Short mmCIF file of C-alpha atoms in Angstrom, two decimals:
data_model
loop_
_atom_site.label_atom_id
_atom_site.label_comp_id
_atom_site.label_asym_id
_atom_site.label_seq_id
_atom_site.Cartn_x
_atom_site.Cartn_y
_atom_site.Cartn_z
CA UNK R 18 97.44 90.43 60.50
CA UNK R 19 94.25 90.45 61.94
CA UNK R 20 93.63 90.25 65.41
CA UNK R 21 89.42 89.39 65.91
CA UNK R 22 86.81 88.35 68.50
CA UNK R 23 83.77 89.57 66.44
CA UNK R 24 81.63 87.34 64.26
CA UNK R 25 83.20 86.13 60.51
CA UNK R 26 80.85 88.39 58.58
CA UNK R 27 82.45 91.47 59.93
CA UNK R 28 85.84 90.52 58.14
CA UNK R 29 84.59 90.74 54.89
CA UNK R 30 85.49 94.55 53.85
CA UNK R 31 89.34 92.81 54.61
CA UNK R 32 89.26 89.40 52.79
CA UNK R 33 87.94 91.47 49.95
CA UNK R 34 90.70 93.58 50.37
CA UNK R 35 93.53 91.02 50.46
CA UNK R 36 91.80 88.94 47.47
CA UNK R 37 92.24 92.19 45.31
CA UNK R 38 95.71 92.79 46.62
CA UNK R 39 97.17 89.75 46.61
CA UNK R 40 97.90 89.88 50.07
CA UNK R 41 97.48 87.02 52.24
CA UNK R 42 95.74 87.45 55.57
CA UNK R 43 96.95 85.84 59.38
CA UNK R 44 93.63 85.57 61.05
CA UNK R 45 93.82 85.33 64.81
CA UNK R 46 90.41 84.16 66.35
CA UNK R 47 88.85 84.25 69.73
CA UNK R 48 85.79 84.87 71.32
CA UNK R 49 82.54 85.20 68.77
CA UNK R 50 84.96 84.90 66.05
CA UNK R 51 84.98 80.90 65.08
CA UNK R 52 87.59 79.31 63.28
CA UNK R 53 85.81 77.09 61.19
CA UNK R 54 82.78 80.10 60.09
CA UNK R 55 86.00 82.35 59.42
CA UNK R 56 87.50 79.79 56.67
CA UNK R 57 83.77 79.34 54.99
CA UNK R 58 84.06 82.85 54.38
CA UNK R 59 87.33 82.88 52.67
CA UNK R 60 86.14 79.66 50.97
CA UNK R 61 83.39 82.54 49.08
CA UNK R 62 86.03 85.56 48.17
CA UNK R 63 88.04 84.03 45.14
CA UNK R 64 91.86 84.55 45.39
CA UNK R 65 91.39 85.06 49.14
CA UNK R 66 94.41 83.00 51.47
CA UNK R 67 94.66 82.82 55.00
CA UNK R 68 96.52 81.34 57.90
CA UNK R 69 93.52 81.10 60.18
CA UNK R 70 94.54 80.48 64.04
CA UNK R 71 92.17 79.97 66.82
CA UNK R 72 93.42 81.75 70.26
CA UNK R 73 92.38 79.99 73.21
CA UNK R 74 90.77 81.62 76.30
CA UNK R 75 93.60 83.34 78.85
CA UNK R 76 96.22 81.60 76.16
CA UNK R 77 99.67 83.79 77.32
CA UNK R 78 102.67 83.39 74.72
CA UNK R 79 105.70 81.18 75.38
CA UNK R 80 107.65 84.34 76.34
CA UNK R 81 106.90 86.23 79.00
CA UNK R 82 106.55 90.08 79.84
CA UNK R 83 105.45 89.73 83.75
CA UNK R 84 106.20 93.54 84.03
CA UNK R 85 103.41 95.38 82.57
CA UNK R 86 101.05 92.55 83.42
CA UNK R 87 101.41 92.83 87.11
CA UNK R 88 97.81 92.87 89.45
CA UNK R 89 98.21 96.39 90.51
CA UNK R 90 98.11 97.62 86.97
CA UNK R 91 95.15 95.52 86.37
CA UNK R 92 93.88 96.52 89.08
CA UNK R 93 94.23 100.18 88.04
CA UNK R 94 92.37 99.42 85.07
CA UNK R 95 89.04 98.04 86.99
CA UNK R 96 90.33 94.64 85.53
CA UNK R 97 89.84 95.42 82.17
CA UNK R 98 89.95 91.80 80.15
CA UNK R 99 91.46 92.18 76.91
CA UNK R 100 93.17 89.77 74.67
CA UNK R 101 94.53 92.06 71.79
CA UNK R 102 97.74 93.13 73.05
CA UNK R 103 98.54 89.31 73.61
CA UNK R 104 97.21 88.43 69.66
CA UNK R 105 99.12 91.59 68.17
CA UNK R 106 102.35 90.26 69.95
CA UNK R 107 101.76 86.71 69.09
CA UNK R 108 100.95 88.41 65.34
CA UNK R 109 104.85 89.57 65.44
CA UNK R 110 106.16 86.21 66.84
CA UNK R 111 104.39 84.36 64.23
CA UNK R 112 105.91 87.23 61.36
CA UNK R 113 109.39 86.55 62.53
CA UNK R 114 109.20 82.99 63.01
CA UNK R 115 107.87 82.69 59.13
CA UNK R 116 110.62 84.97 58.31
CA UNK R 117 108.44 87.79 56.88
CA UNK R 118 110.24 91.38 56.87
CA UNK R 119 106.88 93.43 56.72
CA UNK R 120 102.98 93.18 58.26
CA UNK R 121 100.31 95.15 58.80
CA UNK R 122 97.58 94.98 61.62
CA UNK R 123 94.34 95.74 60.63
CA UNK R 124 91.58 95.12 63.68
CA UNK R 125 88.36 93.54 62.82
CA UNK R 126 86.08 96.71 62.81
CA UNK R 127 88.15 98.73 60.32
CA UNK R 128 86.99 99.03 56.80
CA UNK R 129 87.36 101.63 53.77
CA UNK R 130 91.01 100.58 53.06
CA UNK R 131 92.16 102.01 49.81
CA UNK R 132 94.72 100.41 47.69
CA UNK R 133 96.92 103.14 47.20
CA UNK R 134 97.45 103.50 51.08
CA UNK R 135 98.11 100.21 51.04
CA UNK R 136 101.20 100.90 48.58
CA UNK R 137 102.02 104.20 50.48
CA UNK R 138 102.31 101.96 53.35
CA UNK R 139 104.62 99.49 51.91
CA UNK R 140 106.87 102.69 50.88
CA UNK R 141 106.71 103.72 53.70
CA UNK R 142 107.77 101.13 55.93
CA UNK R 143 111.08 100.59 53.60
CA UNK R 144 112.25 103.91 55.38
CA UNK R 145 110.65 103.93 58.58
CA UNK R 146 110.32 101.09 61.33
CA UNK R 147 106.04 101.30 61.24
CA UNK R 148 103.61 103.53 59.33
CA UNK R 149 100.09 103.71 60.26
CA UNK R 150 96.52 105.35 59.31
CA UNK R 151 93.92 107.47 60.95
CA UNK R 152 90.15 106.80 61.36
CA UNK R 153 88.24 109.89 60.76
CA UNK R 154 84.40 108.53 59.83
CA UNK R 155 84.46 107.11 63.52
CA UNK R 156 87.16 108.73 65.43
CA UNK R 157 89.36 106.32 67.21
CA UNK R 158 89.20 107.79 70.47
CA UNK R 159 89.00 107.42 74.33
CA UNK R 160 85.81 107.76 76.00
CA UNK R 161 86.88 110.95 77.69
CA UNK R 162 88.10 112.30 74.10
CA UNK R 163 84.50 111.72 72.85
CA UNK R 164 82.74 113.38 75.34
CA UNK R 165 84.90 116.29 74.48
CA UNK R 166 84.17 116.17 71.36
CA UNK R 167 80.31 116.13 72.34
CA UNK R 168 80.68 119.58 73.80
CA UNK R 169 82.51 120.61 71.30
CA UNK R 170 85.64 120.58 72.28
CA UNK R 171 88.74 120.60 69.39
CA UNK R 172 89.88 116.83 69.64
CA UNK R 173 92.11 115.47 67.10
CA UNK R 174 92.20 111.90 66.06
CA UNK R 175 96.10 110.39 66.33
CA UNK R 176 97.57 107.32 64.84
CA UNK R 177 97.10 104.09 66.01
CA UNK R 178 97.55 100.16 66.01
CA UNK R 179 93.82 99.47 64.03
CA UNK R 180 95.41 100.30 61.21
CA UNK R 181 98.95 99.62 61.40
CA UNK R 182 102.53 98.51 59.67
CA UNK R 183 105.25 96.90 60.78
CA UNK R 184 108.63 96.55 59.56
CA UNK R 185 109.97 93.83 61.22
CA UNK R 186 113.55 94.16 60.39
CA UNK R 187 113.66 97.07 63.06
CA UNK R 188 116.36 96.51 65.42
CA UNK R 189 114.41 97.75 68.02
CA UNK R 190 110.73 96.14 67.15
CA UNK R 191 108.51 96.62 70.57
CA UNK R 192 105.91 95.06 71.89
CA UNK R 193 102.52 95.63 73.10
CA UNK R 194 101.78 96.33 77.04
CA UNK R 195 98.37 94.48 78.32
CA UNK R 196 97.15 98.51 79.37
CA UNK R 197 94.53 100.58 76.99
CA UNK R 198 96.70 102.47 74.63
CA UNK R 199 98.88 99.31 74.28
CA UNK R 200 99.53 100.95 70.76
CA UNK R 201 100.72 104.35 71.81
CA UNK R 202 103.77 102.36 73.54
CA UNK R 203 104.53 100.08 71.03
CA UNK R 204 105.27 102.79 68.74
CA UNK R 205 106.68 105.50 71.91
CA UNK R 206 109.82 106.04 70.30
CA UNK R 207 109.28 106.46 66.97
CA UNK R 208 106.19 109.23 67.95
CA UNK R 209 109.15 110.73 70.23
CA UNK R 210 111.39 111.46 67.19
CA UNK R 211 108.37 112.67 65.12
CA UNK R 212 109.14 109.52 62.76
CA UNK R 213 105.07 107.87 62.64
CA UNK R 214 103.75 108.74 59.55
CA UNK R 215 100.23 108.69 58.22
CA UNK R 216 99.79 107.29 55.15
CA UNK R 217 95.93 107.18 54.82
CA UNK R 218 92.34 107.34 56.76
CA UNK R 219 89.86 104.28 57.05
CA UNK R 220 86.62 103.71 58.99
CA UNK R 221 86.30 102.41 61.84
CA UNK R 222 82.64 100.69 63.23
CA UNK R 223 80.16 102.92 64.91
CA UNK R 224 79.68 102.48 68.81
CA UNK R 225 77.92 104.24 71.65
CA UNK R 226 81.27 105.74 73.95
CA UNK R 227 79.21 106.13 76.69
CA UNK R 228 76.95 103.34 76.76
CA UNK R 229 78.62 101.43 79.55
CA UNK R 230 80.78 103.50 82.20
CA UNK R 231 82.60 100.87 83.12
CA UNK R 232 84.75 101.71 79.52
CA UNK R 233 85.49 104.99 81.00
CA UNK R 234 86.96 102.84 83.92
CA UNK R 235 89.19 100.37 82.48
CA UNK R 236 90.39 103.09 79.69
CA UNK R 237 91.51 105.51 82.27
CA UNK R 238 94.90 104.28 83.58
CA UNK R 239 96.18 103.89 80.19
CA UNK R 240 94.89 106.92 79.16
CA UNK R 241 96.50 109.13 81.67
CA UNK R 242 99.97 107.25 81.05
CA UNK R 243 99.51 107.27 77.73
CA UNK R 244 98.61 111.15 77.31
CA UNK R 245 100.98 111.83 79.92
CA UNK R 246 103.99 110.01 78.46
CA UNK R 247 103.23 112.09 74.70
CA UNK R 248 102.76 115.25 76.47
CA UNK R 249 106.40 114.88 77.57
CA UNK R 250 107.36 113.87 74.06
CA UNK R 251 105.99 117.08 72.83
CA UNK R 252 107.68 119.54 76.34
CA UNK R 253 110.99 117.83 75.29
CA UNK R 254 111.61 118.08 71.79
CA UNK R 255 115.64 117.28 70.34
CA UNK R 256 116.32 115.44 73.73
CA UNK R 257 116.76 111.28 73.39
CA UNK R 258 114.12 109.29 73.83
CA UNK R 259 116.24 108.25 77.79
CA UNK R 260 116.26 111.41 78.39
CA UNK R 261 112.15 111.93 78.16
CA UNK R 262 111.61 108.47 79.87
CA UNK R 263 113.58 109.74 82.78
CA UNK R 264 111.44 112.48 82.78
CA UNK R 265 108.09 110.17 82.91
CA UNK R 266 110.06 107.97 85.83
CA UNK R 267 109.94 111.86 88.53
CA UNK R 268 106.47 111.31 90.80
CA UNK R 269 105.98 114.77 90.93
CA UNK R 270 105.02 114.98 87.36
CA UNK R 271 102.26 112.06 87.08
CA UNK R 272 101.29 114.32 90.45
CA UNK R 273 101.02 117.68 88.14
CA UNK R 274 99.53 115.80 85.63
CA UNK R 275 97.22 113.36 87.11
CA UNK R 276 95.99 117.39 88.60
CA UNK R 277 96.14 118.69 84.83
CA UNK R 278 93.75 115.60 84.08
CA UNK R 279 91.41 115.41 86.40
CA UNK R 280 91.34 119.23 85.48
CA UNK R 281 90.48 118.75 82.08
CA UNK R 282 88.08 116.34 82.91
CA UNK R 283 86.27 118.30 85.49
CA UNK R 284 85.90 121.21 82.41
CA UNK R 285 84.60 118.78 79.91
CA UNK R 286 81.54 117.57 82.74
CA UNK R 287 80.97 121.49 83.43
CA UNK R 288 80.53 121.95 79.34
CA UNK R 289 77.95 118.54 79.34
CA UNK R 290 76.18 120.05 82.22
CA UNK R 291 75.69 123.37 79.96
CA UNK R 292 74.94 120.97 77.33
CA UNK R 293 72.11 119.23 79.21
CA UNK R 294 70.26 122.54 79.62
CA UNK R 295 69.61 122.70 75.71
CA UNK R 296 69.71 119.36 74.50
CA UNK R 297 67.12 117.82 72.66
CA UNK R 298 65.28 114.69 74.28
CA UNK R 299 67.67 112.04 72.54
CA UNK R 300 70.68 114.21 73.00
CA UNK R 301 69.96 114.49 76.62
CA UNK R 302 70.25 111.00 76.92
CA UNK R 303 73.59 110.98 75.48
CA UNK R 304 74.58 114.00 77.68
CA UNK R 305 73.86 111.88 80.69
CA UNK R 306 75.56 109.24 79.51
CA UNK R 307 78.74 111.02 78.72
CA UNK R 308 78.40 112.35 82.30
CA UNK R 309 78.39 109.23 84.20
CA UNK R 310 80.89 107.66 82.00
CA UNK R 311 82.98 110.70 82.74
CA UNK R 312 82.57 110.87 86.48
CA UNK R 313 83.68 107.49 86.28
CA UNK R 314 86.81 108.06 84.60
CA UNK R 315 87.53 110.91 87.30
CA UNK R 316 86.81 108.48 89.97
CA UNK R 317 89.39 106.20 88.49
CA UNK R 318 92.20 108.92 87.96
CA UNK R 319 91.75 110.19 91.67
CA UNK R 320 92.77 106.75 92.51
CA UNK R 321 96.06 106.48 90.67
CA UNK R 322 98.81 107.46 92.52
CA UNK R 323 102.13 108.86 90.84
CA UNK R 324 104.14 106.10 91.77
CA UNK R 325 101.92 103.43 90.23
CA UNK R 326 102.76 105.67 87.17
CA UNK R 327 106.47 105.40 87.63
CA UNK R 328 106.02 101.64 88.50
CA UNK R 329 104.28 101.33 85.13
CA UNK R 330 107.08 103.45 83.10
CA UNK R 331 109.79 101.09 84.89
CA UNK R 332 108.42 98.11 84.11
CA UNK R 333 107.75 98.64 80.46
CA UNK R 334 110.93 99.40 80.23
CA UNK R 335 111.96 95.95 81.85
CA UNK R 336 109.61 94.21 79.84
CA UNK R 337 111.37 95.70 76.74
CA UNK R 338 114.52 94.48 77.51
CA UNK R 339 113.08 90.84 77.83
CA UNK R 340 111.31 91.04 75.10
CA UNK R 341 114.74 92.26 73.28
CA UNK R 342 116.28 89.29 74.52
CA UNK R 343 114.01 87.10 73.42
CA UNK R 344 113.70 88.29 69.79
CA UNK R 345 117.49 88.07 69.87
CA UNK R 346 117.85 84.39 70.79
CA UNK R 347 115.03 82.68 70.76
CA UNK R 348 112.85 83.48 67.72
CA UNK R 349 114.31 81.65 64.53
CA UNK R 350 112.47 80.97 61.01
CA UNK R 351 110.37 78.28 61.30
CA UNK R 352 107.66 76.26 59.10
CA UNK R 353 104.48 76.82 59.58
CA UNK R 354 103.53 74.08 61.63
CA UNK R 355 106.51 74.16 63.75
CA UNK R 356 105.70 78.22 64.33
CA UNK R 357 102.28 77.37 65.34
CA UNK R 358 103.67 74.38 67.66
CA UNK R 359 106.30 76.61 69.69
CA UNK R 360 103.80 79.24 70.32
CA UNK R 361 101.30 76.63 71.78
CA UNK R 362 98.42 76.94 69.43
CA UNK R 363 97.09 73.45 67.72
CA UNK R 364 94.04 74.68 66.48
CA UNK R 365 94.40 76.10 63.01
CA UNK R 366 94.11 76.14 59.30
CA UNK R 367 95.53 77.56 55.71
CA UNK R 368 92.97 78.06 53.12
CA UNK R 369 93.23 78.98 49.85
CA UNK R 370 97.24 78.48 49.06
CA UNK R 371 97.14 77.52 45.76
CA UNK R 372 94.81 74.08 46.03
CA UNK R 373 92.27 73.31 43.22
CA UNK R 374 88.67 74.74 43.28
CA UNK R 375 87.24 71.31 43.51
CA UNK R 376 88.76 71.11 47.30
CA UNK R 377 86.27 73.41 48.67
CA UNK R 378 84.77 71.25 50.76
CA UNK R 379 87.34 69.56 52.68
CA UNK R 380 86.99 69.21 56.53
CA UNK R 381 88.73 71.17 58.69
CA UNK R 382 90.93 68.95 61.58
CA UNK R 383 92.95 70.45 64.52
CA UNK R 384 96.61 71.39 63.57
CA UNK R 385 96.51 70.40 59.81
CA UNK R 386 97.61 72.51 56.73
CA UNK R 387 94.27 71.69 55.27
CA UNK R 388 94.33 73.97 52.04
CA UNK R 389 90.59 74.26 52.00
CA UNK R 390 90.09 76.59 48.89
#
């Protein structure tokens, strides 16, 4: 399942991938990534197949989760614009609907997948409710984490949704909050009861952290909830997973730790301002970068008060009951074009399921089962 808005060529480490494995792919397009250059490429890889689906701009899904996508939490995250959570959501709609029991999201910059992961994966998820891998070559980290690791600061690399499986016959399958760190609280419970594991590394594209402050800005607020929310997990270990959200629901704790982060924060620009002293001309550059970015993000956690946190904490909760319900009664197996239908998206099409070579060429049309490969 492969949530993209980047140009076709960068999915080829992936269709290579699946064509080895025998695994077909659910490509969900937006942005630079264009339905009809996407199925030219899988029209190249033989034994490729995909369900190829074209998102619209600000499409929502059929089922609402109001809660976590209120205007003060956008707000808090300098109105960050971000259509993933919304694709990897529709991606488990879609799953159940076909009647699959088991995906995994991959995002469009990830490569270096190997096959035996892959099958550790697939173990895996027979005995836990999601598995996932790391991304060492590029750490998969926050802005603030990066500049951190600038200075040299320890900072690990966790688990997260670029790489990620899904066992969809979990009684309690989540779903993914429109904040930064939308993974961390899909999978909150299962990192609560130390039941998340790693079953591999991968790669994840190079990019410059600091580059633009304003991702310092709209990573912040789910950064602090995020790292907030886990640093309960680890202060209350063998109590239920109610018992740590009614921790994360007291203000005075987002008030100790919104302190504790800004804290941190403050140390790491102290360290880039040592930094900057011996730095050599490029690596200046990148010092000041990592400093505005940072201030930035400081900026924005001053700003967060300790009842938006609770707010937040609430209402995921009250989205996860709706979204509960709604896996319950409303989500039933259906055909391909009837899936596509309910969830409002007429733009798509299936290549490579089993049609003759000499089909390659046939045109794509809106809503059609085309078989193009």
């Amino acid at each position: 399942m492969v949530p993209t808005a980047r140009p076709a060529s960068g999915l080829q480490d992936i269709i290579t991938l699946s064509a080895s494995l025998s695994i077909p792919l659910v490509i969900l397009c937006s942005q630079q990534a264009q339905l009809a250059q996407v199925a030219q490429r899988m029209e190249k890889t033989f034994g490729a197949r995909a369900l190829v689906v074209e998102v619209p701009e600000n499409y929502s899904l059929p089922f609402d989760l109001p809660g976590t996508s209120g205007a003060e939490f956008k707000q808090a995250s300098a109105s960050r614009s971000s259509d993933l959570s919304v694709k990897r959501n529709l991606g488990l709609l879609l799953a159940l609907m076909r009647g699959w029991s088991k995906i995994m999201f991959v995002d469009d910059d990830i490569s270096r997948i190997a096959h035996p992961a892959v099958a550790r994966m697939t173990g895996q998820l027979d005995r836990h409710p999601v598995a996932s891998m790391i991304s060492r070559y590029f750490p998969d980290n926050s802005v603030v984490c990066h500049a951190r690791r600038l200075v040299g600061f320890k900072q690990d690399v966790f688990v997260s949704g670029a790489t990620l499986g899904v066992n969809l016959r979990d009684p309690g399958l989540s779903f993914f909050a429109d904040i930064y760190n939308e993974d961390w609280f899909f999978f909150a419970r299962h990192a609560a009861a130390r039941s998340l594991p790693k079953v591999g590394e991968v790669q994840q594209a190079e990019y410059l952290p600091f580059a633009d402050p304003a991702r310092a800005d709209e990573q912040e607020f789910g950064d602090l909830l995020a790292e907030g929310l886990y640093a309960i997990f680890d202060s209350m270990p063998g109590s239920t997973f109610e018992e740590q959200l009614a921790a994360a629901t007291r203000p005075r704790y987002w008030t100790d730790f919104t302190e504790i982060r800004r804290a941190m924060i403050d140390e790491t620009l102290g360290a880039l301002l040592r930094e900057q002293l011996s730095a050599s001309p490029a690596g200046y550059l990148d010092v000041l970068d990592a400093q505005r970015s940072l201030q930035t993000a400081e900026n924005r956690a001053a700003s967060i008060s300790a009842d938006l946190c609770v707010e937040f904490i609430n209402r995921w909760q009250e989205d996860e009951i709706r979204w509960q319900r709604t896996l319950q009664s409303d989500v039933h197996v259906r055909s391909e074009p009837d899936a596509l239908a309910e969830l409002g998206l007429p733009t798509w099409t299936s290549c490579g399921f089993g049609t003759k070579p000499r089909r390659r060429r046939r045109r794509l049309r809106l809503g059609r089962d085309l078989g193009a490969v």
